[in-house]
Short mmCIF file of C-alpha atoms in Angstrom, two decimals:
data_model
loop_
_atom_site.label_atom_id
_atom_site.label_comp_id
_atom_site.label_asym_id
_atom_site.label_seq_id
_atom_site.Cartn_x
_atom_site.Cartn_y
_atom_site.Cartn_z
CA UNK A 1426 -63.39 -10.39 -0.36
CA UNK A 1427 -66.27 -10.67 1.59
CA UNK A 1428 -64.16 -9.37 2.64
CA UNK A 1429 -63.67 -9.17 1.01
CA UNK A 1430 -64.19 -6.28 0.83
CA UNK A 1431 -62.87 -2.87 -0.23
CA UNK A 1432 -61.81 -1.59 3.42
CA UNK A 1433 -62.36 -4.87 4.47
CA UNK A 1434 -61.52 -6.27 5.38
CA UNK A 1435 -58.35 -4.51 5.78
CA UNK A 1436 -57.63 -7.37 7.77
CA UNK A 1437 -56.57 -10.87 7.17
CA UNK A 1438 -54.92 -13.83 8.86
CA UNK A 1439 -51.42 -12.51 8.79
CA UNK A 1440 -51.28 -9.00 8.33
CA UNK A 1441 -52.77 -7.43 11.27
CA UNK A 1442 -50.19 -4.70 12.88
CA UNK A 1443 -48.73 -5.54 16.30
CA UNK A 1444 -51.40 -4.39 18.82
CA UNK A 1445 -50.81 -4.53 22.48
CA UNK A 1446 -53.50 -5.14 25.36
CA UNK A 1447 -54.47 -1.80 26.99
CA UNK A 1448 -53.67 -2.57 30.70
CA UNK A 1449 -56.75 -2.74 33.04
CA UNK A 1450 -56.49 -1.01 36.19
CA UNK A 1451 -54.71 -3.52 37.86
CA UNK A 1452 -51.97 -3.25 35.29
CA UNK A 1453 -52.83 -6.52 33.05
CA UNK A 1454 -55.53 -7.24 30.19
CA UNK A 1455 -58.39 -8.57 31.32
CA UNK A 1456 -61.05 -11.21 30.14
CA UNK A 1457 -63.85 -8.21 30.46
CA UNK A 1458 -61.97 -5.53 28.77
CA UNK A 1459 -61.57 -7.77 25.75
CA UNK A 1460 -65.27 -8.46 25.20
CA UNK A 1461 -65.78 -5.00 24.05
CA UNK A 1462 -63.20 -4.97 21.12
CA UNK A 1463 -64.16 -8.66 20.42
CA UNK A 1464 -67.76 -7.43 20.08
CA UNK A 1465 -66.39 -4.66 17.55
CA UNK A 1466 -64.58 -7.10 15.59
CA UNK A 1467 -67.58 -9.57 15.37
CA UNK A 1468 -69.80 -6.67 14.53
CA UNK A 1469 -67.35 -5.52 11.90
CA UNK A 1470 -67.39 -8.81 10.23
CA UNK A 1471 -71.11 -9.36 10.24
CA UNK A 1472 -71.47 -6.25 8.73
CA UNK A 1473 -69.33 -6.94 5.70
CA UNK A 1474 -70.98 -10.16 4.79
CA UNK A 1475 -74.55 -9.09 5.41
CA UNK A 1476 -73.19 -6.13 3.20
CA UNK A 1477 -71.92 -8.55 0.73
CA UNK A 1478 -75.45 -10.22 0.63
CA UNK A 1479 -77.31 -7.22 0.26
CA UNK A 1480 -74.70 -6.63 -2.73
CA UNK A 1481 -75.87 -9.90 -4.21
CA UNK A 1482 -79.60 -8.84 -4.01
CA UNK A 1483 -79.03 -5.40 -5.72
CA UNK A 1484 -76.79 -7.12 -8.76
CA UNK A 1485 -80.16 -7.55 -10.83
CA UNK A 1486 -80.66 -3.95 -10.50
CA UNK A 1487 -77.34 -2.52 -11.44
CA UNK A 1488 -75.07 -5.40 -12.31
CA UNK A 1489 -71.93 -6.80 -10.33
CA UNK A 1490 -69.75 -4.02 -11.89
CA UNK A 1491 -72.18 -1.44 -11.15
CA UNK A 1492 -72.67 -2.67 -7.66
CA UNK A 1493 -69.02 -2.47 -7.02
CA UNK A 1494 -68.69 1.09 -8.47
CA UNK A 1495 -71.30 2.35 -6.36
CA UNK A 1496 -69.74 0.72 -3.34
CA UNK A 1497 -66.36 2.23 -4.14
CA UNK A 1498 -67.54 5.78 -5.03
CA UNK A 1499 -69.73 5.96 -1.60
CA UNK A 1500 -66.73 4.69 0.69
CA UNK A 1501 -64.44 7.14 -1.47
CA UNK A 1502 -66.34 10.07 -0.40
CA UNK A 1503 -66.93 9.18 3.11
CA UNK A 1504 -63.46 8.45 3.66
CA UNK A 1505 -62.25 11.72 2.12
CA UNK A 1506 -64.76 13.35 4.29
CA UNK A 1507 -63.71 11.74 7.29
CA UNK A 1508 -59.95 11.37 6.77
CA UNK A 1509 -59.35 14.45 4.82
CA UNK A 1510 -55.94 13.01 3.92
CA UNK A 1511 -53.14 15.49 2.97
CA UNK A 1512 -52.17 15.87 -0.71
CA UNK A 1513 -48.73 17.52 -0.45
CA UNK A 1514 -45.44 16.23 0.88
CA UNK A 1515 -45.34 12.61 -0.43
CA UNK A 1516 -43.01 11.13 -2.89
CA UNK A 1517 -43.29 9.60 -5.86
CA UNK A 1518 -42.68 5.96 -4.16
CA UNK A 1519 -45.58 7.08 -1.74
CA UNK A 1520 -47.95 7.60 -4.73
CA UNK A 1521 -46.86 4.74 -6.50
CA UNK A 1522 -47.78 2.47 -3.45
CA UNK A 1523 -51.03 4.08 -3.21
CA UNK A 1524 -52.03 3.69 -6.82
CA UNK A 1525 -51.20 -0.12 -6.86
CA UNK A 1526 -52.98 -0.63 -3.59
CA UNK A 1527 -56.09 1.05 -5.36
CA UNK A 1528 -55.66 -1.28 -8.32
CA UNK A 1529 -55.24 -4.33 -6.32
CA UNK A 1530 -58.48 -3.07 -4.10
CA UNK A 1531 -60.33 -2.55 -7.52
CA UNK A 1532 -59.46 -5.99 -8.79
CA UNK A 1533 -60.29 -7.92 -5.40
CA UNK A 1534 -63.73 -6.39 -5.18
CA UNK A 1535 -64.54 -6.66 -8.93
CA UNK A 1536 -63.51 -10.32 -8.73
CA UNK A 1537 -65.47 -11.17 -5.77
CA UNK A 1538 -68.49 -9.75 -6.77
CA UNK A 1539 -68.34 -11.69 -9.67
CA UNK A 1540 -68.04 -14.54 -7.96
CA UNK A 1541 -70.61 -14.25 -5.75
CA UNK A 1542 -73.19 -13.45 -8.53
CA UNK A 1543 -72.08 -16.90 -9.95
CA UNK A 1544 -71.81 -19.28 -6.61
CA UNK A 1545 -72.95 -19.07 -2.96
CA UNK A 1546 -71.62 -16.45 -0.58
CA UNK A 1547 -70.25 -18.50 2.02
CA UNK A 1548 -68.37 -20.75 -0.87
CA UNK A 1549 -66.87 -17.78 -2.50
CA UNK A 1550 -65.71 -16.21 0.95
CA UNK A 1551 -64.32 -19.70 1.65
CA UNK A 1552 -62.34 -19.95 -1.52
CA UNK A 1553 -61.31 -16.32 -1.28
CA UNK A 1554 -59.73 -16.87 2.26
CA UNK A 1555 -57.39 -19.20 0.18
CA UNK A 1556 -55.57 -16.23 -0.77
CA UNK A 1557 -54.35 -14.91 2.90
CA UNK A 1558 -53.88 -18.44 3.91
CA UNK A 1559 -51.44 -19.05 1.20
CA UNK A 1560 -49.58 -16.33 2.14
CA UNK A 1561 -49.65 -16.88 5.64
CA UNK A 1562 -47.79 -20.38 4.67
CA UNK A 1563 -45.19 -18.68 2.16
CA UNK A 1564 -44.23 -15.88 4.67
CA UNK A 1565 -44.08 -18.34 7.78
CA UNK A 1566 -41.96 -21.20 5.94
CA UNK A 1567 -42.55 -23.66 8.70
CA UNK A 1568 -43.22 -27.14 8.18
CA UNK A 1569 -46.38 -27.11 10.53
CA UNK A 1570 -47.91 -24.67 8.10
CA UNK A 1571 -47.88 -27.49 5.49
CA UNK A 1572 -50.08 -29.18 7.61
CA UNK A 1573 -52.49 -26.27 7.59
CA UNK A 1574 -52.43 -26.10 3.84
CA UNK A 1575 -53.29 -29.91 3.37
CA UNK A 1576 -56.24 -29.21 5.85
CA UNK A 1577 -57.45 -26.19 3.87
CA UNK A 1578 -56.95 -27.92 0.79
CA UNK A 1579 -59.19 -31.35 2.06
CA UNK A 1580 -61.77 -28.23 2.79
CA UNK A 1581 -61.70 -27.15 -0.65
CA UNK A 1582 -62.01 -30.65 -2.13
CA UNK A 1583 -64.92 -31.24 -0.02
CA UNK A 1584 -66.36 -27.92 -0.71
CA UNK A 1585 -66.39 -28.58 -4.55
CA UNK A 1586 -67.69 -32.17 -4.01
CA UNK A 1587 -64.56 -33.88 -5.35
CA UNK A 1588 -64.00 -31.86 -8.67
CA UNK A 1589 -66.30 -28.59 -8.14
CA UNK A 1590 -68.88 -30.10 -10.72
CA UNK A 1591 -71.63 -28.62 -8.62
CA UNK A 1592 -70.18 -25.24 -8.81
CA UNK A 1593 -70.14 -22.68 -11.63
CA UNK A 1594 -66.48 -22.69 -12.93
CA UNK A 1595 -66.27 -18.97 -13.61
CA UNK A 1596 -67.43 -18.70 -10.13
CA UNK A 1597 -64.59 -20.47 -8.57
CA UNK A 1598 -61.92 -19.19 -10.90
CA UNK A 1599 -63.12 -15.34 -9.96
CA UNK A 1600 -63.05 -16.59 -6.20
CA UNK A 1601 -59.77 -17.68 -6.24
CA UNK A 1602 -58.33 -14.86 -8.35
CA UNK A 1603 -60.19 -12.65 -5.46
CA UNK A 1604 -58.28 -14.51 -2.90
CA UNK A 1605 -55.03 -13.63 -4.96
CA UNK A 1606 -55.57 -9.95 -5.26
CA UNK A 1607 -56.53 -10.28 -0.98
CA UNK A 1608 -53.19 -11.58 -0.55
CA UNK A 1609 -51.71 -8.89 -2.58
CA UNK A 1610 -53.89 -6.44 -0.83
CA UNK A 1611 -52.50 -7.33 2.52
CA UNK A 1612 -48.76 -6.55 1.26
CA UNK A 1613 -49.91 -3.35 -0.24
CA UNK A 1614 -52.01 -2.41 2.52
CA UNK A 1615 -49.51 -2.71 5.25
CA UNK A 1616 -46.85 -0.49 2.90
CA UNK A 1617 -49.38 2.28 2.52
CA UNK A 1618 -49.98 2.19 6.27
CA UNK A 1619 -46.07 2.94 6.76
CA UNK A 1620 -46.15 5.61 4.28
CA UNK A 1621 -49.24 7.50 5.16
CA UNK A 1622 -50.49 8.69 8.44
CA UNK A 1623 -53.74 7.08 9.95
CA UNK A 1624 -56.03 6.10 7.20
CA UNK A 1625 -54.89 8.56 4.60
CA UNK A 1626 -53.22 6.20 2.20
CA UNK A 1627 -56.63 4.16 2.39
CA UNK A 1628 -58.87 7.04 1.43
CA UNK A 1629 -56.56 7.90 -1.38
CA UNK A 1630 -56.38 4.43 -2.65
CA UNK A 1631 -60.02 4.08 -2.23
CA UNK A 1632 -60.47 6.99 -4.63
CA UNK A 1633 -57.96 5.35 -7.18
CA UNK A 1634 -60.21 2.18 -7.11
CA UNK A 1635 -63.24 4.14 -7.81
CA UNK A 1636 -61.86 6.00 -10.70
CA UNK A 1637 -60.76 3.15 -11.97
CA UNK A 1638 -64.11 0.86 -11.64
CA UNK A 1639 -66.73 3.65 -12.34
CA UNK A 1640 -66.11 3.40 -16.24
CA UNK A 1641 -66.83 -0.54 -16.12
CA UNK A 1642 -69.84 0.28 -13.84
CA UNK A 1643 -71.02 2.72 -16.56
CA UNK A 1644 -70.41 0.62 -19.20
CA UNK A 1645 -72.54 -2.35 -17.74
CA UNK A 1646 -75.40 -0.40 -16.66
CA UNK A 1647 -75.42 3.31 -17.52
CA UNK A 1648 -78.29 5.11 -16.06
CA UNK A 1649 -79.42 2.20 -14.08
CA UNK A 1650 -76.98 3.39 -11.41
CA UNK A 1651 -78.85 6.81 -11.35
CA UNK A 1652 -82.08 5.32 -10.18
CA UNK A 1653 -82.77 6.50 -6.43
CA UNK A 1654 -83.23 3.12 -5.30
CA UNK A 1655 -80.23 1.74 -6.49
CA UNK A 1656 -78.22 4.51 -5.30
CA UNK A 1657 -79.55 4.27 -2.04
CA UNK A 1658 -78.92 0.65 -1.79
CA UNK A 1659 -75.33 0.93 -3.18
CA UNK A 1660 -74.87 3.51 -0.36
CA UNK A 1661 -76.01 0.86 2.26
CA UNK A 1662 -73.57 -1.76 0.67
CA UNK A 1663 -71.06 1.02 1.02
CA UNK A 1664 -71.53 1.22 4.73
CA UNK A 1665 -72.00 -2.19 5.51
CA UNK A 1666 -69.25 -3.50 3.12
CA UNK A 1667 -66.56 -0.93 3.81
CA UNK A 1668 -67.08 2.24 6.03
CA UNK A 1669 -68.71 0.84 9.36
CA UNK A 1670 -66.42 -2.39 9.47
CA UNK A 1671 -63.44 -0.42 8.97
CA UNK A 1672 -64.27 1.93 11.73
CA UNK A 1673 -65.15 -0.76 13.88
CA UNK A 1674 -61.88 -2.81 13.52
CA UNK A 1675 -59.93 0.32 13.52
CA UNK A 1676 -61.55 0.91 17.25
CA UNK A 1677 -60.89 -2.83 18.16
CA UNK A 1678 -57.28 -2.88 17.35
CA UNK A 1679 -56.76 -0.22 20.00
CA UNK A 1680 -57.63 -2.23 22.44
CA UNK A 1681 -57.16 -6.16 21.17
CA UNK A 1682 -54.31 -8.13 20.57
CA UNK A 1683 -53.31 -8.68 16.91
CA UNK A 1684 -53.53 -12.39 17.13
CA UNK A 1685 -56.76 -12.54 18.61
CA UNK A 1686 -58.14 -10.02 15.88
CA UNK A 1687 -56.63 -12.27 13.23
CA UNK A 1688 -58.27 -15.37 14.29
CA UNK A 1689 -61.72 -13.66 14.73
CA UNK A 1690 -61.40 -12.69 11.04
CA UNK A 1691 -60.53 -16.41 10.19
CA UNK A 1692 -64.50 -16.74 11.04
CA UNK A 1693 -65.48 -14.69 7.80
CA UNK A 1694 -66.47 -17.65 5.98
CA UNK A 1695 -68.69 -19.11 8.45
CA UNK A 1696 -70.66 -15.42 8.75
CA UNK A 1697 -70.62 -15.35 5.46
CA UNK A 1698 -72.42 -18.81 4.96
CA UNK A 1699 -74.71 -17.67 7.47
CA UNK A 1700 -75.66 -14.38 5.76
CA UNK A 1701 -75.89 -16.41 2.68
CA UNK A 1702 -78.55 -18.49 4.45
CA UNK A 1703 -80.47 -15.92 6.06
CA UNK A 1704 -80.62 -12.94 3.29
CA UNK A 1705 -80.13 -15.09 0.41
CA UNK A 1706 -81.85 -18.40 1.27
CA UNK A 1707 -78.63 -20.30 0.39
CA UNK A 1708 -78.33 -23.47 2.50
CA UNK A 1709 -75.20 -25.59 2.90
CA UNK A 1710 -75.02 -29.39 3.08
CA UNK A 1711 -73.58 -30.81 5.70
CA UNK A 1712 -70.46 -31.83 3.70
CA UNK A 1713 -70.12 -27.98 2.28
CA UNK A 1714 -70.53 -27.07 6.16
CA UNK A 1715 -67.58 -29.43 7.10
CA UNK A 1716 -65.77 -27.79 4.41
CA UNK A 1717 -65.95 -24.53 5.38
CA UNK A 1718 -64.81 -25.62 9.26
CA UNK A 1719 -61.85 -27.01 7.87
CA UNK A 1720 -60.66 -23.97 5.80
CA UNK A 1721 -61.56 -21.87 8.96
CA UNK A 1722 -59.40 -24.59 11.08
CA UNK A 1723 -56.39 -24.17 8.99
CA UNK A 1724 -56.68 -20.30 8.94
CA UNK A 1725 -56.94 -20.16 12.61
CA UNK A 1726 -54.06 -22.56 12.83
CA UNK A 1727 -51.77 -20.53 10.32
CA UNK A 1728 -52.40 -17.49 12.60
CA UNK A 1729 -51.47 -19.33 15.70
CA UNK A 1730 -48.07 -20.36 14.02
CA UNK A 1731 -47.24 -17.15 13.01
CA UNK A 1732 -47.77 -15.84 16.37
CA UNK A 1733 -45.49 -18.56 17.91
CA UNK A 1734 -42.81 -17.34 15.50
CA UNK A 1735 -43.42 -13.61 16.38
CA UNK A 1736 -43.64 -12.65 12.56
CA UNK A 1737 -46.35 -11.22 10.60
CA UNK A 1738 -44.93 -9.92 7.33
CA UNK A 1739 -41.26 -10.08 6.05
CA UNK A 1740 -39.39 -6.85 6.90
CA UNK A 1741 -39.23 -5.76 3.12
CA UNK A 1742 -43.12 -6.50 2.47
#
């Protein structure tokens, strides 16, 4: 995930919990009042993708698995300190949900970082977002969503130049797999949120993800992870990609309607492409830019369809 991301992107087109406008002094939501939370969401998205770009620059030092390990460990420590989750009073089902959520989070991050090590950041995020988009189509079960799916597939076809001959096949496979994990992340994030107060479940799941990934990071990078510069950059990636965006999105959702939030999150491929260009000097062709635009349009369309249906996830999700 650029988002995908560990805490990232704890938001995706179809899973944002229902959030009402905070009334203005006049009793109805105002445009000026929405500018603040919109700015928070956009800042969070920019933070996630530029954190991803920074992670790519760190990979020659620590490897993809090492970077993920550093990010998850630092994010887990920060969330534990901030949230101070309660460990007692939870059922086996609660802990089972947290463990599966953590496993999903670890897989999502690991697969995504393996992807951006091989293909451009904007391309990877565009392919990854197909996971939440597919979940939206499946959950909605409306004929109109087939149009959005076709539009997204058209974008993917253009992105691959008609066959992905110009892209590393492994990078494409990792990005699509990360998208599948993002869809699973969405489902288990919602379940965890219903079982644990505030962000306690996320903090505990982050610990699970970190514990699972540390051995992989050590196996790949060993003592390279302890180099002060590497540690500092890894901490920066964790803050930019997990801690900061999660905090900003949490604040935004208190004042921003869920549909607006979800649509803004659909812009992540474009933000990722911009970050890739500015930080990593990864330029996009006109055709690739059009492809990303088609996937973004499909994601936004799916969100609007879900909103019209008044349904985010099935009751048993």
